[in-house]
Structure formats: structure tokens, C-alpha cells
């Protein structure tokens, strides 16, 4: 039975990879005041930054509804195909629970909680595509991906805490202390809980911090799966820093180096000049 890989828009994969692998994307909704926009289709991070600058208010996100999942699952299975759906961390959004509710009505739809976001989640989507291309069944793909969830390294380093503070995820005292001390936090997503937490605090000018972070991710890890690595940014990171990261990744022997733009969800939480390096362990 042919398998179709589906994912939430928060996987933030470049459009050419989505098309090459025939991935079906479910867009979350981004709410700017009373107006709702489909993530990646009707709104992009630059729109969010402009809105926050004008209003001082962060946008809100709305999950994909069970009915939206049902409509697509019904269409795909009606064509005699099976589905493996990889969703945004259930600790961050109710989208995954909604997908599970929708999938319960079908025999050949399997849902996997990525416990991740952005292209950390996207790495699991691409792994599912690898397995699909090798002829694995939907059930086996889902089981393999569930095992790989704990191997994904999802971290990013922020230029400042303003967006986390506006979103209520950072106290005024912590923000003040970071600003005074010149600290740049690295945030990690726990593969056990799918929640965000501070992994490390860097100090200094942002370009120096970027390089320290890149080194920590790529040079100091000896157990990385060299199949692929993703270097993503939320806008505002210089081309020199992206080139530096790619050079380190090439030197470490990664076979596929993907550069990606962080989508609206991570941009809403972290703001511009956020850099992320995503990879998996063997």
C-alpha cells in the first residue's frame, strides 16, 4: 500500500523538499488580533515582526482542527493509501491530539508525536520519507520514527529575551538580568516532555555567541547521524554566520546540509536573529 507522509506546518521544511517528497502539510493558524492567517501560506515571520513592532503584542496560534485532519485523511485513504502523520509537540499545541482524534476513524492512519518543533521536527519527517522510499509500510515507518524521536537535537540560540518575555515565558527579572549581563540563552526542547527549557547561557556579542553555539552543536558531538543537518534562522542572521555553520558541518562530514527559514511559530516565540542547528544522533 502506498504511503503518504503528512506533517504540521511547524516542520518548517523548505518548499523544494516538501515537493520532492510529496509531503502533505497541515497549516496552523496565526492570529493577529481579530484576523487569522494560515501559517506559511498567508503569513510569514516578517509579517509577525512588523505586527509586534507596531502593537507590542505577540500573535497567537491556533491548532489544526480534528475536522481539517479528517478531511485530508479521508481523501488520502479513499485513494487506497496509508498515512503517517508527524505532528508538532503535544506539549506545545493541541494539534497532535486533534490529529489522533481524527486518525481514530481510519485503519491506515498513524500519528507520531515529534515532541519537537521547527526543522527538528522536520528531520523526523524526512526520515519518514527515507523509510517510505525504501518500501516500508506505514505501520513500520511510524514505529521507527517513534524510536527516533529521542535522538533529535532541537536547540536554538536567541539574540534577546523580548519575545519570550512578551509571551509570558520569561520573567521581567530574568530578562533584566540577561540584558545587564549580556547573556544569550540557548533553548532546548526536551525529547521526554516536548517542552522548552534553557540549555545553556552564552555571553558576548551575538556573532561570537553564534559561533560558540555552532561549535557546541557540531564540533563537540561525536555521535551525530551524518545523514543530514539543518541550519535554520528566523531572519536577521548574517550570511557569513550561515556560511560558517555550513563550513563546520561540511568539515564534520554531514552528507546533506539543509538551510531553512524558521516559520511563524518559532518566530512568534523567539523573535528575529534566532539561530538553530538541528541534527540527530545515530
XYZ file of C-alpha atoms in Angstrom:
282
model
C 0.000 0.000 0.000
C 1.352 3.420 -0.969
C 2.240 5.646 1.978
C 1.738 9.403 2.232
C 3.722 11.395 4.798
C 1.868 14.322 6.349
C 3.068 16.937 8.837
C 2.089 20.154 10.557
C 3.375 23.379 9.001
C 5.656 23.802 12.013
C 8.124 21.326 10.480
C 9.422 24.388 8.570
C 10.939 22.357 5.734
C 11.971 24.241 2.588
C 9.339 24.104 -0.129
C 11.561 22.186 -2.554
C 11.922 19.305 -0.042
C 8.179 19.254 0.577
C 7.531 18.978 -3.148
C 10.315 16.454 -3.835
C 8.957 14.126 -1.158
C 5.231 14.722 -1.786
C 4.699 15.726 1.843
C 1.207 16.942 2.700
C 1.283 19.938 5.065
C -1.394 20.991 7.558
C -1.050 24.737 8.250
C -1.651 26.010 11.760
C -3.374 29.385 12.047
C -1.649 32.564 13.190
C -3.904 35.125 14.869
C -3.063 38.806 14.621
C -5.735 40.482 16.703
C -9.065 39.508 15.163
C -7.514 38.298 11.908
C -6.487 34.696 11.226
C -3.874 33.605 8.673
C -2.648 30.208 7.525
C 0.941 29.596 8.589
C 3.373 29.740 5.680
C 0.625 30.378 3.130
C -0.931 33.677 4.133
C 1.607 34.911 6.676
C 5.374 34.797 7.190
C 7.762 35.801 10.019
C 8.398 39.278 8.564
C 4.671 39.987 8.906
C 4.808 38.948 12.542
C 7.787 41.172 13.343
C 6.059 44.139 11.737
C 2.891 43.463 13.744
C 4.795 43.131 17.044
C 6.755 46.308 16.349
C 3.550 48.252 15.722
C 1.423 46.806 18.527
C 3.858 45.405 21.108
C 1.650 42.300 21.192
C 2.636 38.806 20.119
C 0.388 36.856 17.763
C -1.412 33.753 18.964
C -1.510 30.391 17.246
C -4.486 28.123 16.667
C -4.225 24.367 16.263
C -5.303 22.398 13.221
C -8.825 21.162 13.944
C -9.889 17.478 14.001
C -12.128 18.166 11.005
C -9.248 19.585 8.959
C -7.248 16.442 9.637
C -10.252 14.223 8.943
C -10.910 15.800 5.551
C -7.366 15.143 4.333
C -7.032 11.675 5.900
C -10.347 10.715 4.286
C -9.191 11.887 0.869
C -5.858 10.026 1.055
C -7.244 6.760 2.429
C -10.084 6.976 -0.074
C -7.414 6.655 -2.763
C -6.270 3.385 -1.189
C -3.209 4.892 0.512
C -1.959 4.860 4.097
C -0.851 7.881 6.138
C 1.968 8.554 8.589
C 1.377 11.905 10.262
C 4.155 13.623 12.232
C 2.858 16.359 14.480
C 4.076 19.336 16.457
C 4.988 18.500 20.063
C 1.840 17.739 22.044
C 3.305 19.792 24.911
C 3.192 22.914 22.743
C -0.043 22.574 20.781
C -3.288 20.604 20.790
C -2.788 19.885 17.080
C -1.344 16.431 17.762
C -4.274 15.378 19.960
C -6.630 16.626 17.245
C -4.783 14.523 14.657
C -5.075 11.442 16.888
C -8.814 12.024 17.273
C -9.188 12.275 13.506
C -6.971 9.235 12.844
C -9.056 7.042 15.140
C -11.710 6.861 12.430
C -9.310 5.241 9.946
C -7.455 1.906 9.855
C -4.380 3.089 7.992
C -3.518 6.437 9.582
C -0.673 6.501 12.103
C 0.266 9.577 14.163
C 3.650 10.261 15.734
C 4.267 12.965 18.342
C 7.537 14.576 17.289
C 7.996 16.129 20.754
C 9.769 18.804 18.755
C 9.223 21.817 16.538
C 10.693 23.624 13.537
C 13.101 21.566 11.441
C 13.995 19.374 14.409
C 10.536 18.008 13.706
C 11.353 18.287 10.008
C 14.243 15.832 10.395
C 11.760 13.180 11.532
C 9.547 13.978 8.551
C 12.490 13.477 6.184
C 13.433 10.213 7.927
C 9.872 9.022 7.374
C 10.269 9.872 3.689
C 13.535 7.887 3.600
C 11.730 4.850 5.006
C 8.810 5.327 2.636
C 11.207 5.326 -0.312
C 12.707 2.071 0.954
C 9.292 0.440 0.803
C 8.430 0.291 4.494
C 4.761 0.025 5.453
C 3.035 2.911 7.222
C 2.914 0.976 10.491
C 6.641 0.198 10.386
C 7.512 3.783 9.446
C 5.538 5.106 12.414
C 7.247 2.675 14.801
C 10.711 3.554 13.502
C 10.038 7.279 13.782
C 8.746 6.886 17.350
C 12.106 5.337 18.271
C 13.983 8.198 16.604
C 12.115 10.964 18.468
C 14.528 10.795 21.406
C 17.539 11.119 19.076
C 16.649 14.564 17.716
C 18.602 17.560 18.995
C 16.327 20.604 18.870
C 18.080 23.716 20.167
C 18.306 27.359 19.205
C 20.082 30.442 20.466
C 18.306 33.784 20.909
C 19.589 37.287 20.401
C 17.402 38.546 23.267
C 14.506 37.577 25.528
C 11.999 40.208 24.405
C 9.654 37.833 22.584
C 9.808 35.188 25.314
C 9.048 37.925 27.827
C 6.097 39.257 25.821
C 4.780 35.718 25.550
C 4.923 35.215 29.296
C 7.704 32.625 29.103
C 10.372 34.776 30.736
C 10.040 36.872 33.885
C 10.953 40.567 33.897
C 13.708 39.836 36.406
C 15.264 37.150 34.212
C 15.046 39.414 31.183
C 16.638 42.297 33.078
C 19.443 40.067 34.353
C 20.157 38.689 30.881
C 20.227 42.191 29.385
C 22.568 43.561 32.064
C 24.920 40.593 31.896
C 24.804 40.344 28.101
C 23.569 36.757 28.231
C 22.236 34.968 25.161
C 20.228 31.872 26.112
C 20.196 28.619 24.186
C 16.795 26.932 24.373
C 16.360 23.174 24.052
C 13.270 21.061 23.510
C 13.155 18.064 25.839
C 12.662 14.802 23.914
C 10.997 13.384 27.030
C 8.402 16.087 27.627
C 8.446 18.116 24.394
C 8.704 21.302 26.457
C 11.138 24.218 26.111
C 13.872 24.912 28.648
C 17.120 26.876 28.900
C 20.017 24.594 27.944
C 22.932 26.981 28.187
C 23.696 30.675 28.619
C 26.254 32.330 26.375
C 27.868 35.690 26.946
C 29.170 38.266 24.474
C 28.345 39.790 21.111
C 25.827 37.818 19.139
C 28.140 36.769 16.266
C 30.614 35.327 18.791
C 27.754 33.556 20.560
C 26.513 32.106 17.270
C 29.936 30.581 16.619
C 30.198 29.162 20.123
C 26.742 27.645 19.760
C 27.562 26.186 16.334
C 30.738 24.650 17.737
C 28.841 23.134 20.664
C 26.293 21.600 18.290
C 28.570 20.336 15.523
C 32.147 20.038 16.718
C 31.648 18.728 20.230
C 29.244 15.920 19.356
C 30.838 12.635 18.281
C 27.629 10.611 17.985
C 25.782 12.605 15.335
C 23.993 10.886 12.457
C 25.796 12.329 9.453
C 22.872 11.792 7.067
C 21.712 15.404 7.331
C 21.830 18.563 9.402
C 19.611 21.636 9.289
C 20.789 25.197 9.845
C 17.767 27.435 10.372
C 17.269 31.062 11.274
C 14.325 33.326 11.984
C 15.640 36.212 9.882
C 18.401 38.685 10.577
C 21.249 36.192 10.967
C 24.055 37.213 8.594
C 25.024 35.172 5.568
C 28.559 34.954 6.985
C 27.293 33.106 10.051
C 25.199 30.723 7.935
C 28.257 30.076 5.730
C 30.371 29.496 8.847
C 27.883 26.907 10.120
C 27.767 25.175 6.734
C 31.559 25.055 6.656
C 31.697 23.401 10.071
C 29.013 20.908 9.023
C 30.918 20.067 5.834
C 34.079 19.544 7.850
C 32.208 17.178 10.158
C 31.128 15.088 7.169
C 27.379 15.677 7.034
C 26.066 14.346 3.725
C 23.122 16.728 3.359
C 23.256 20.267 4.745
C 19.876 21.981 4.666
C 19.391 25.687 5.240
C 15.888 26.681 6.282
C 13.857 29.655 7.402
C 12.167 29.273 10.756
C 8.420 29.536 10.367
C 5.838 31.616 12.147
C 5.524 29.514 15.295
C 9.147 29.635 16.417
C 9.454 33.221 15.191
C 6.459 34.212 17.322
C 8.106 32.782 20.428
C 11.726 33.758 19.831
C 11.814 36.775 17.551
C 14.350 37.666 14.850
C 18.046 36.757 14.890
C 17.364 33.300 16.324
C 19.754 30.631 15.019
C 19.116 26.899 15.214
C 21.145 23.803 14.380
C 19.162 20.568 14.197
C 20.604 17.073 13.904
C 20.016 13.512 15.104
C 22.145 11.021 16.976
C 22.941 7.677 15.425
